[in-house]
Amino acid sequence: MDEIIGYQPLVDEIKELINKKKYQVLKLMNAETINLYWEIGEEIYRQQQEKGWGKSIVQILSKELQKEFPGAKGYSAANLWRMRNFYLSYYESEKLAPLVREISWSNNIIMEKCKDDLQREFYIQMVKRYGWTKRILSNFIENQTYEKCLLNQTNFGFLCLWRIRCFLLPCFIP
Protein backbone atom coordinates (compact mmCIF):
# COMPACT_ATOMS: atom_id res chain seq x y z
CA MET A 1 0.00 0.00 0.00
CA ASP A 2 1.30 3.44 -0.91
CA GLU A 3 1.97 5.81 1.98
CA ILE A 4 0.06 9.08 1.73
CA ILE A 5 2.22 12.09 2.44
CA GLY A 6 0.96 15.40 3.81
CA TYR A 7 -2.41 14.20 5.09
CA GLN A 8 -2.03 15.66 8.61
CA PRO A 9 -3.62 19.04 7.73
CA LEU A 10 -6.70 17.15 6.51
CA VAL A 11 -6.85 15.16 9.76
CA ASP A 12 -6.49 18.36 11.81
CA GLU A 13 -9.20 20.11 9.79
CA ILE A 14 -11.62 17.19 10.18
CA LYS A 15 -10.93 16.98 13.94
CA GLU A 16 -11.60 20.69 14.31
CA LEU A 17 -14.83 20.35 12.33
CA ILE A 18 -15.98 17.44 14.51
CA ASN A 19 -15.20 19.34 17.71
CA LYS A 20 -17.04 22.45 16.47
CA LYS A 21 -20.12 20.42 15.61
CA LYS A 22 -20.04 18.60 18.95
CA TYR A 23 -19.97 21.95 20.71
CA GLN A 24 -22.86 23.25 18.59
CA VAL A 25 -24.89 20.13 19.40
CA LEU A 26 -24.22 20.58 23.12
CA LYS A 27 -25.30 24.23 22.96
CA LEU A 28 -28.46 23.26 21.09
CA MET A 29 -29.22 20.48 23.57
CA ASN A 30 -28.74 22.90 26.47
CA ALA A 31 -31.05 25.47 24.87
CA GLU A 32 -33.74 22.85 24.23
CA THR A 33 -33.43 21.50 27.77
CA ILE A 34 -33.87 25.02 29.15
CA ASN A 35 -36.87 25.53 26.84
CA LEU A 36 -38.38 22.25 28.05
CA TYR A 37 -37.88 23.21 31.70
CA TRP A 38 -39.40 26.64 30.99
CA GLU A 39 -42.47 25.05 29.42
CA ILE A 40 -42.83 22.53 32.26
CA GLY A 41 -42.56 25.34 34.82
CA GLU A 42 -45.10 27.41 32.90
CA GLU A 43 -47.54 24.49 32.65
CA ILE A 44 -47.27 23.65 36.35
CA TYR A 45 -47.89 27.27 37.28
CA ARG A 46 -50.76 27.68 34.82
CA GLN A 47 -52.51 24.49 35.93
CA GLN A 48 -52.13 25.42 39.59
CA GLN A 49 -53.71 28.81 38.88
CA GLU A 50 -56.54 27.45 36.75
CA LYS A 51 -57.42 24.41 38.84
CA GLY A 52 -56.50 25.66 42.28
CA TRP A 53 -54.07 22.81 42.86
CA GLY A 54 -51.66 23.07 45.76
CA LYS A 55 -48.18 21.75 46.34
CA SER A 56 -49.14 18.08 46.21
CA ILE A 57 -49.58 18.16 42.42
CA VAL A 58 -45.82 18.61 41.99
CA GLN A 59 -45.14 15.49 44.05
CA ILE A 60 -47.71 13.49 42.06
CA LEU A 61 -46.37 14.81 38.75
CA SER A 62 -42.82 13.91 39.76
CA LYS A 63 -43.78 10.31 40.56
CA GLU A 64 -45.68 9.95 37.28
CA LEU A 65 -42.83 11.38 35.20
CA GLN A 66 -40.24 9.19 36.90
CA LYS A 67 -42.43 6.17 36.24
CA GLU A 68 -42.89 7.11 32.57
CA PHE A 69 -39.21 8.02 32.01
CA PRO A 70 -37.32 5.68 34.37
CA GLY A 71 -33.75 6.51 33.31
CA ALA A 72 -34.26 10.24 32.88
CA LYS A 73 -32.89 12.69 35.40
CA GLY A 74 -34.41 16.02 36.27
CA TYR A 75 -37.97 15.12 37.20
CA SER A 76 -37.68 15.08 40.97
CA ALA A 77 -40.21 17.17 42.88
CA ALA A 78 -37.41 19.57 43.87
CA ASN A 79 -36.41 20.07 40.25
CA LEU A 80 -40.02 20.54 39.14
CA TRP A 81 -40.31 23.30 41.75
CA ARG A 82 -37.12 24.83 40.35
CA MET A 83 -38.68 24.77 36.87
CA ARG A 84 -41.77 26.55 38.17
CA ASN A 85 -39.67 29.13 40.01
CA PHE A 86 -37.44 29.53 36.95
CA TYR A 87 -40.47 30.36 34.82
CA LEU A 88 -41.88 32.75 37.43
CA SER A 89 -38.53 34.52 37.80
CA TYR A 90 -38.21 35.42 34.13
CA TYR A 91 -41.53 35.24 32.28
CA GLU A 92 -42.25 38.97 32.69
CA SER A 93 -38.77 40.05 31.62
CA GLU A 94 -38.44 40.51 27.87
CA LYS A 95 -34.74 41.12 28.33
CA LEU A 96 -33.81 38.20 30.60
CA ALA A 97 -36.16 35.50 29.29
CA PRO A 98 -34.08 34.88 26.15
CA LEU A 99 -30.75 35.29 27.96
CA VAL A 100 -31.38 32.55 30.51
CA ARG A 101 -31.74 30.08 27.65
CA GLU A 102 -28.09 30.68 26.77
CA ILE A 103 -26.62 29.40 30.04
CA SER A 104 -26.72 25.98 31.65
CA TRP A 105 -29.50 24.72 33.90
CA SER A 106 -27.08 24.40 36.83
CA ASN A 107 -26.09 28.07 36.41
CA ASN A 108 -29.77 29.02 36.21
CA ILE A 109 -30.40 27.23 39.50
CA ILE A 110 -27.56 29.16 41.11
CA MET A 111 -29.12 32.38 39.79
CA GLU A 112 -31.98 31.82 42.25
CA LYS A 113 -29.64 33.42 44.81
CA CYS A 114 -29.85 36.75 42.96
CA LYS A 115 -32.06 39.40 44.46
CA ASP A 116 -33.22 41.32 41.38
CA ASP A 117 -33.19 41.42 37.59
CA LEU A 118 -30.18 43.74 37.34
CA GLN A 119 -28.10 41.39 39.42
CA ARG A 120 -29.31 38.41 37.36
CA GLU A 121 -28.48 40.18 34.12
CA PHE A 122 -25.00 41.03 35.37
CA TYR A 123 -24.21 37.42 36.27
CA ILE A 124 -25.83 35.99 33.12
CA GLN A 125 -23.66 38.27 30.99
CA MET A 126 -20.56 37.23 32.93
CA VAL A 127 -21.40 33.52 32.50
CA LYS A 128 -21.91 34.03 28.78
CA ARG A 129 -18.84 36.16 28.26
CA TYR A 130 -16.36 34.22 30.38
CA GLY A 131 -17.84 30.72 30.40
CA TRP A 132 -18.11 30.54 34.18
CA THR A 133 -18.82 27.14 35.67
CA LYS A 134 -21.44 26.75 38.37
CA ARG A 135 -18.72 26.76 41.03
CA ILE A 136 -17.19 30.01 39.75
CA LEU A 137 -20.62 31.65 39.43
CA SER A 138 -21.57 30.57 42.93
CA ASN A 139 -18.32 31.97 44.34
CA PHE A 140 -18.84 35.33 42.63
CA ILE A 141 -22.42 35.58 43.91
CA GLU A 142 -21.38 34.61 47.44
CA ASN A 143 -18.53 37.14 47.31
CA GLN A 144 -21.04 39.81 46.21
CA THR A 145 -19.11 40.78 43.09
CA TYR A 146 -22.11 42.60 41.65
CA GLU A 147 -22.59 44.68 44.79
CA LYS A 148 -18.87 45.49 44.94
CA CYS A 149 -18.98 46.68 41.35
CA LEU A 150 -21.93 48.92 42.18
CA LEU A 151 -19.94 50.52 45.01
CA ASN A 152 -17.26 51.50 42.49
CA GLN A 153 -19.63 53.14 40.03
CA THR A 154 -17.31 55.86 38.82
CA ASN A 155 -16.41 53.88 35.71
CA PHE A 156 -18.84 51.01 36.27
CA GLY A 157 -18.97 49.61 32.76
CA PHE A 158 -15.25 49.61 32.11
CA LEU A 159 -13.67 49.36 35.54
CA CYS A 160 -15.95 46.67 36.93
CA LEU A 161 -15.59 44.37 33.94
CA TRP A 162 -11.84 44.99 33.86
CA ARG A 163 -11.50 43.96 37.51
CA ILE A 164 -13.54 40.82 36.96
CA ARG A 165 -11.52 39.94 33.88
CA CYS A 166 -8.24 40.40 35.79
CA PHE A 167 -9.54 38.32 38.67
CA LEU A 168 -10.60 35.54 36.31
CA LEU A 169 -7.34 35.21 34.40
CA PRO A 170 -5.87 32.70 36.88
CA CYS A 171 -8.95 30.50 36.31
CA PHE A 172 -8.04 30.10 32.65
CA ILE A 173 -4.30 29.55 32.98
CA PRO A 174 -3.54 25.80 32.99
Coordinates of N, CA and C in Angstrom, one line a residue:
M1 N 0.8 -1.2 0.0 CA 0.0 0.0 0.0 C 0.9 1.2 0.0
D2 N 0.5 2.2 -0.8 CA 1.3 3.4 -0.9 C 1.0 4.3 0.3
E3 N 2.1 4.9 0.8 CA 2.0 5.8 2.0 C 1.6 7.2 1.5
I4 N 0.5 7.8 2.1 CA 0.1 9.1 1.7 C 0.8 10.1 2.5
I5 N 1.4 11.1 1.8 CA 2.2 12.1 2.4 C 1.4 13.4 2.5
G6 N 1.6 14.1 3.6 CA 1.0 15.4 3.8 C -0.5 15.4 4.1
Y7 N -1.0 14.3 4.8 CA -2.4 14.2 5.1 C -2.8 14.8 6.4
Q8 N -1.8 15.2 7.3 CA -2.0 15.7 8.6 C -2.9 16.9 8.6
P9 N -2.7 17.9 7.7 CA -3.6 19.0 7.7 C -5.1 18.6 7.5
L10 N -5.3 17.6 6.7 CA -6.7 17.1 6.5 C -7.2 16.6 7.8
V11 N -6.4 15.8 8.5 CA -6.9 15.2 9.8 C -7.2 16.3 10.8
D12 N -6.3 17.3 10.9 CA -6.5 18.4 11.8 C -7.8 19.1 11.5
E13 N -8.0 19.4 10.2 CA -9.2 20.1 9.8 C -10.5 19.3 10.1
I14 N -10.5 18.0 9.9 CA -11.6 17.2 10.2 C -11.9 17.1 11.7
K15 N -10.8 17.0 12.5 CA -10.9 17.0 13.9 C -11.5 18.3 14.5
E16 N -11.1 19.4 13.9 CA -11.6 20.7 14.3 C -13.1 20.8 13.9
L17 N -13.4 20.3 12.8 CA -14.8 20.3 12.3 C -15.7 19.5 13.3
I18 N -15.2 18.3 13.6 CA -16.0 17.4 14.5 C -16.2 18.1 15.9
N19 N -15.1 18.7 16.4 CA -15.2 19.3 17.7 C -16.1 20.5 17.7
K20 N -16.1 21.3 16.6 CA -17.0 22.5 16.5 C -18.5 22.0 16.5
K21 N -18.7 20.9 15.7 CA -20.1 20.4 15.6 C -20.6 19.8 16.9
K22 N -19.7 19.1 17.6 CA -20.0 18.6 19.0 C -20.4 19.7 19.9
Y23 N -19.7 20.8 19.9 CA -20.0 22.0 20.7 C -21.3 22.6 20.3
Q24 N -21.6 22.7 19.0 CA -22.9 23.2 18.6 C -24.0 22.4 19.0
V25 N -23.8 21.1 19.0 CA -24.9 20.1 19.4 C -25.1 20.3 20.9
L26 N -24.1 20.4 21.7 CA -24.2 20.6 23.1 C -25.0 21.9 23.4
K27 N -24.6 23.0 22.7 CA -25.3 24.2 23.0 C -26.8 24.1 22.6
L28 N -27.1 23.4 21.5 CA -28.5 23.3 21.1 C -29.2 22.4 22.1
M29 N -28.6 21.3 22.6 CA -29.2 20.5 23.6 C -29.5 21.3 24.8
N30 N -28.5 22.1 25.3 CA -28.7 22.9 26.5 C -29.9 23.9 26.3
A31 N -30.0 24.5 25.1 CA -31.1 25.5 24.9 C -32.4 24.8 24.9
E32 N -32.5 23.6 24.3 CA -33.7 22.9 24.2 C -34.1 22.3 25.6
T33 N -33.1 21.9 26.4 CA -33.4 21.5 27.8 C -34.0 22.7 28.6
I34 N -33.4 23.8 28.4 CA -33.9 25.0 29.1 C -35.3 25.4 28.7
N35 N -35.5 25.3 27.4 CA -36.9 25.5 26.8 C -37.9 24.5 27.4
L36 N -37.5 23.3 27.5 CA -38.4 22.3 28.1 C -38.7 22.6 29.5
Y37 N -37.7 22.9 30.3 CA -37.9 23.2 31.7 C -38.7 24.5 31.9
W38 N -38.6 25.4 31.0 CA -39.4 26.6 31.0 C -40.9 26.3 30.8
E39 N -41.1 25.4 29.8 CA -42.5 25.0 29.4 C -43.1 24.2 30.5
I40 N -42.3 23.3 31.1 CA -42.8 22.5 32.3 C -43.2 23.5 33.4
G41 N -42.3 24.4 33.7 CA -42.6 25.3 34.8 C -43.8 26.2 34.5
E42 N -43.9 26.6 33.3 CA -45.1 27.4 32.9 C -46.4 26.6 33.0
E43 N -46.3 25.3 32.6 CA -47.5 24.5 32.6 C -47.9 24.2 34.1
I44 N -47.0 23.9 34.9 CA -47.3 23.6 36.3 C -47.9 24.9 37.0
Y45 N -47.3 26.0 36.7 CA -47.9 27.3 37.3 C -49.3 27.5 36.7
R46 N -49.5 27.4 35.4 CA -50.8 27.7 34.8 C -51.8 26.7 35.4
Q47 N -51.5 25.5 35.4 CA -52.5 24.5 35.9 C -52.9 24.7 37.4
Q48 N -51.8 25.1 38.2 CA -52.1 25.4 39.6 C -53.1 26.6 39.7
Q49 N -52.9 27.6 38.8 CA -53.7 28.8 38.9 C -55.1 28.5 38.4
E50 N -55.2 27.7 37.3 CA -56.5 27.4 36.7 C -57.4 26.5 37.6
K51 N -56.7 25.5 38.1 CA -57.4 24.4 38.8 C -57.3 24.5 40.3
G52 N -56.6 25.5 40.8 CA -56.5 25.7 42.3 C -55.7 24.6 43.0
W53 N -54.9 23.9 42.3 CA -54.1 22.8 42.9 C -53.0 23.4 43.8
G54 N -52.7 22.7 44.8 CA -51.7 23.1 45.8 C -50.3 22.4 45.4
K55 N -49.5 22.3 46.5 CA -48.2 21.7 46.3 C -48.2 20.3 46.0
S56 N -49.2 19.5 46.4 CA -49.1 18.1 46.2 C -49.1 17.7 44.7
I57 N -49.6 18.5 43.8 CA -49.6 18.2 42.4 C -48.2 18.0 41.9
V58 N -47.2 18.7 42.4 CA -45.8 18.6 42.0 C -45.3 17.3 42.4
Q59 N -45.6 16.8 43.6 CA -45.1 15.5 44.1 C -45.7 14.4 43.2
I60 N -47.0 14.5 42.9 CA -47.7 13.5 42.1 C -47.1 13.5 40.7
L61 N -46.9 14.7 40.1 CA -46.4 14.8 38.8 C -45.0 14.2 38.7
S62 N -44.2 14.5 39.7 CA -42.8 13.9 39.8 C -42.8 12.4 39.7
K63 N -43.7 11.8 40.5 CA -43.8 10.3 40.6 C -44.2 9.8 39.2
E64 N -45.2 10.4 38.6 CA -45.7 10.0 37.3 C -44.6 10.1 36.2
L65 N -43.9 11.2 36.2 CA -42.8 11.4 35.2 C -41.7 10.4 35.4
Q66 N -41.3 10.1 36.6 CA -40.2 9.2 36.9 C -40.7 7.8 36.5
K67 N -41.9 7.5 36.7 CA -42.4 6.2 36.2 C -42.4 6.1 34.7
E68 N -42.8 7.1 34.0 CA -42.9 7.1 32.6 C -41.5 7.2 31.9
F69 N -40.6 7.9 32.6 CA -39.2 8.0 32.0 C -38.2 7.5 33.1
P70 N -38.1 6.2 33.3 CA -37.3 5.7 34.4 C -35.8 6.1 34.4
G71 N -35.2 6.2 33.3 CA -33.8 6.5 33.3 C -33.5 8.0 33.3
A72 N -34.5 8.8 33.1 CA -34.3 10.2 32.9 C -34.0 10.9 34.2
K73 N -33.1 11.9 34.2 CA -32.9 12.7 35.4 C -33.6 14.0 35.2
G74 N -33.9 14.7 36.3 CA -34.4 16.0 36.3 C -35.9 16.1 36.6
Y75 N -36.5 15.0 36.9 CA -38.0 15.1 37.2 C -38.3 14.9 38.7
S76 N -37.4 15.2 39.5 CA -37.7 15.1 41.0 C -38.6 16.2 41.3
A77 N -39.3 16.1 42.4 CA -40.2 17.2 42.9 C -39.4 18.5 43.1
A78 N -38.2 18.4 43.6 CA -37.4 19.6 43.9 C -37.1 20.3 42.6
N79 N -36.8 19.5 41.5 CA -36.4 20.1 40.2 C -37.6 20.6 39.5
L80 N -38.8 20.0 39.7 CA -40.0 20.5 39.1 C -40.4 21.9 39.8
W81 N -40.1 22.0 41.1 CA -40.3 23.3 41.8 C -39.3 24.3 41.2
R82 N -38.1 23.9 40.9 CA -37.1 24.8 40.4 C -37.6 25.3 39.0
M83 N -38.2 24.4 38.2 CA -38.7 24.8 36.9 C -39.8 25.8 37.0
R84 N -40.7 25.6 37.9 CA -41.8 26.6 38.2 C -41.2 27.9 38.6
N85 N -40.3 27.9 39.5 CA -39.7 29.1 40.0 C -38.9 29.8 38.9
F86 N -38.2 29.0 38.1 CA -37.4 29.5 36.9 C -38.4 30.3 36.0
Y87 N -39.5 29.7 35.7 CA -40.5 30.4 34.8 C -41.0 31.7 35.5
L88 N -41.3 31.6 36.7 CA -41.9 32.8 37.4 C -40.8 33.9 37.6
S89 N -39.6 33.5 37.7 CA -38.5 34.5 37.8 C -38.3 35.3 36.5
Y90 N -38.6 34.8 35.4 CA -38.2 35.4 34.1 C -39.3 35.7 33.1
Y91 N -40.5 35.1 33.3 CA -41.5 35.2 32.3 C -42.0 36.7 32.0
E92 N -41.8 37.6 32.9 CA -42.2 39.0 32.7 C -41.1 39.8 32.1
S93 N -39.9 39.3 32.1 CA -38.8 40.1 31.6 C -38.4 39.7 30.2
E94 N -38.8 40.7 29.3 CA -38.4 40.5 27.9 C -36.9 40.4 27.6
K95 N -36.2 41.1 28.5 CA -34.7 41.1 28.3 C -34.1 39.8 28.8
L96 N -34.5 39.4 30.0 CA -33.8 38.2 30.6 C -34.3 36.9 30.1
A97 N -35.6 36.8 29.7 CA -36.2 35.5 29.3 C -35.3 34.8 28.2
P98 N -34.9 35.6 27.2 CA -34.1 34.9 26.1 C -32.7 34.6 26.6
L99 N -32.1 35.5 27.5 CA -30.8 35.3 28.0 C -30.6 34.0 28.8
V100 N -31.5 33.7 29.6 CA -31.4 32.5 30.5 C -31.3 31.2 29.7
R101 N -31.8 31.3 28.5 CA -31.7 30.1 27.7 C -30.3 29.8 27.1
E102 N -29.4 30.8 27.3 CA -28.1 30.7 26.8 C -27.1 30.2 27.8
I103 N -27.5 29.9 29.0 CA -26.6 29.4 30.0 C -27.2 28.1 30.6
S104 N -26.3 27.3 31.2 CA -26.7 26.0 31.6 C -27.8 26.0 32.7
W105 N -28.5 24.9 32.9 CA -29.5 24.7 33.9 C -28.9 24.9 35.3
S106 N -27.7 24.3 35.5 CA -27.1 24.4 36.8 C -26.8 25.9 37.1
N107 N -26.3 26.6 36.2 CA -26.1 28.1 36.4 C -27.4 28.8 36.7
N108 N -28.5 28.4 36.0 CA -29.8 29.0 36.2 C -30.3 28.7 37.6
I109 N -30.0 27.6 38.1 CA -30.4 27.2 39.5 C -29.6 28.1 40.5
I110 N -28.4 28.3 40.2 CA -27.6 29.2 41.1 C -28.1 30.6 41.1
M111 N -28.6 31.0 39.9 CA -29.1 32.4 39.8 C -30.3 32.7 40.7
E112 N -30.9 31.6 41.3 CA -32.0 31.8 42.3 C -31.5 32.6 43.5
K113 N -30.2 32.7 43.7 CA -29.6 33.4 44.8 C -29.7 34.9 44.6
C114 N -29.9 35.3 43.3 CA -29.9 36.7 43.0 C -31.1 37.4 43.4
K115 N -31.0 38.7 43.8 CA -32.1 39.4 44.5 C -33.0 40.1 43.5
D116 N -32.4 40.6 42.3 CA -33.2 41.3 41.4 C -32.7 41.1 39.9
D117 N -33.5 41.6 39.0 CA -33.2 41.4 37.6 C -31.9 42.0 37.1
L118 N -31.5 43.1 37.7 CA -30.2 43.7 37.3 C -29.0 42.8 37.8
Q119 N -29.1 42.3 38.9 CA -28.1 41.4 39.4 C -28.1 40.1 38.6
R120 N -29.2 39.6 38.2 CA -29.3 38.4 37.4 C -28.7 38.7 36.0
E121 N -29.0 39.8 35.4 CA -28.5 40.2 34.1 C -27.0 40.3 34.2
F122 N -26.4 40.9 35.2 CA -25.0 41.0 35.4 C -24.3 39.7 35.4
Y123 N -24.8 38.7 36.2 CA -24.2 37.4 36.3 C -24.4 36.6 35.0
I124 N -25.6 36.7 34.4 CA -25.8 36.0 33.1 C -24.8 36.4 32.1
Q125 N -24.6 37.8 32.0 CA -23.7 38.3 31.0 C -22.2 37.8 31.3
M126 N -21.9 37.7 32.6 CA -20.6 37.2 32.9 C -20.4 35.7 32.6
V127 N -21.4 35.0 32.8 CA -21.4 33.5 32.5 C -21.2 33.4 31.0
K128 N -22.0 34.1 30.2 CA -21.9 34.0 28.8 C -20.5 34.5 28.3
R129 N -20.1 35.6 28.8 CA -18.8 36.2 28.3 C -17.6 35.3 28.6
Y130 N -17.6 34.9 29.9 CA -16.4 34.2 30.4 C -16.5 32.7 30.6
G131 N -17.7 32.2 30.3 CA -17.8 30.7 30.4 C -17.7 30.2 31.8
W132 N -18.2 31.0 32.8 CA -18.1 30.5 34.2 C -18.8 29.2 34.4
T133 N -18.2 28.4 35.2 CA -18.8 27.1 35.7 C -19.8 27.5 36.8
K134 N -20.5 26.5 37.3 CA -21.4 26.8 38.4 C -20.7 27.1 39.6
R135 N -19.5 26.5 39.8 CA -18.7 26.8 41.0 C -18.2 28.2 41.0
I136 N -17.7 28.6 39.9 CA -17.2 30.0 39.8 C -18.3 31.0 39.9
L137 N -19.5 30.8 39.3 CA -20.6 31.7 39.4 C -21.1 31.7 40.9
S138 N -21.2 30.6 41.5 CA -21.6 30.6 42.9 C -20.6 31.4 43.8
N139 N -19.3 31.2 43.6 CA -18.3 32.0 44.3 C -18.5 33.5 44.1
F140 N -18.7 33.9 42.9 CA -18.8 35.3 42.6 C -20.1 35.9 43.3
I141 N -21.2 35.1 43.3 CA -22.4 35.6 43.9 C -22.2 35.7 45.4
E142 N -21.6 34.6 46.0 CA -21.4 34.6 47.4 C -20.4 35.7 47.9
N143 N -19.5 36.1 47.0 CA -18.5 37.1 47.3 C -19.1 38.5 47.0
Q144 N -20.3 38.6 46.5 CA -21.0 39.8 46.2 C -20.3 40.7 45.2
T145 N -19.8 40.1 44.1 CA -19.1 40.8 43.1 C -20.0 41.9 42.5
Y146 N -21.2 41.6 42.2 CA -22.1 42.6 41.7 C -22.2 43.8 42.6
E147 N -22.5 43.6 43.8 CA -22.6 44.7 44.8 C -21.3 45.5 44.9
K148 N -20.2 44.8 44.9 CA -18.9 45.5 44.9 C -18.6 46.4 43.7
C149 N -19.1 45.9 42.6 CA -19.0 46.7 41.3 C -19.9 47.9 41.4
L150 N -21.0 47.8 42.0 CA -21.9 48.9 42.2 C -21.3 50.0 43.1
L151 N -20.6 49.6 44.1 CA -19.9 50.5 45.0 C -18.9 51.3 44.3
N152 N -18.3 50.8 43.3 CA -17.3 51.5 42.5 C -17.8 52.0 41.2
Q153 N -18.9 52.8 41.2 CA -19.6 53.1 40.0 C -19.0 54.3 39.2
T154 N -17.9 54.8 39.6 CA -17.3 55.9 38.8 C -17.1 55.5 37.4
N155 N -16.6 54.4 37.1 CA -16.4 53.9 35.7 C -17.0 52.5 35.6
F156 N -18.2 52.3 36.1 CA -18.8 51.0 36.3 C -18.6 50.1 35.1
G157 N -19.0 50.5 33.9 CA -19.0 49.6 32.8 C -17.6 49.1 32.5
F158 N -16.6 50.0 32.5 CA -15.2 49.6 32.1 C -14.5 49.0 33.3
L159 N -14.5 49.8 34.4 CA -13.7 49.4 35.5 C -14.1 48.0 36.1
C160 N -15.4 47.9 36.3 CA -16.0 46.7 36.9 C -15.6 45.4 36.1
L161 N -15.9 45.5 34.8 CA -15.6 44.4 33.9 C -14.1 44.1 33.9
W162 N -13.3 45.2 33.9 CA -11.8 45.0 33.9 C -11.4 44.3 35.1
R163 N -11.9 44.6 36.3 CA -11.5 44.0 37.5 C -11.9 42.5 37.5
I164 N -13.1 42.2 37.0 CA -13.5 40.8 37.0 C -12.7 40.0 36.0
R165 N -12.4 40.6 34.9 CA -11.5 39.9 33.9 C -10.1 39.6 34.5
C166 N -9.6 40.6 35.2 CA -8.2 40.4 35.8 C -8.3 39.3 36.9
F167 N -9.4 39.3 37.6 CA -9.5 38.3 38.7 C -9.7 36.9 38.1
L168 N -10.3 36.8 36.9 CA -10.6 35.5 36.3 C -9.4 34.9 35.6
L169 N -8.5 35.7 35.2 CA -7.3 35.2 34.4 C -6.7 34.0 35.0
P170 N -6.5 33.9 36.3 CA -5.9 32.7 36.9 C -6.7 31.5 36.7
C171 N -8.1 31.6 36.5 CA -8.9 30.5 36.3 C -8.7 29.9 35.0
F172 N -8.2 30.6 34.0 CA -8.0 30.1 32.7 C -6.6 29.7 32.3
I173 N -5.7 30.0 33.2 CA -4.3 29.6 33.0 C -4.1 28.1 33.5
P174 N -3.7 27.2 32.6 CA -3.5 25.8 33.0 C -2.5 25.6 34.0

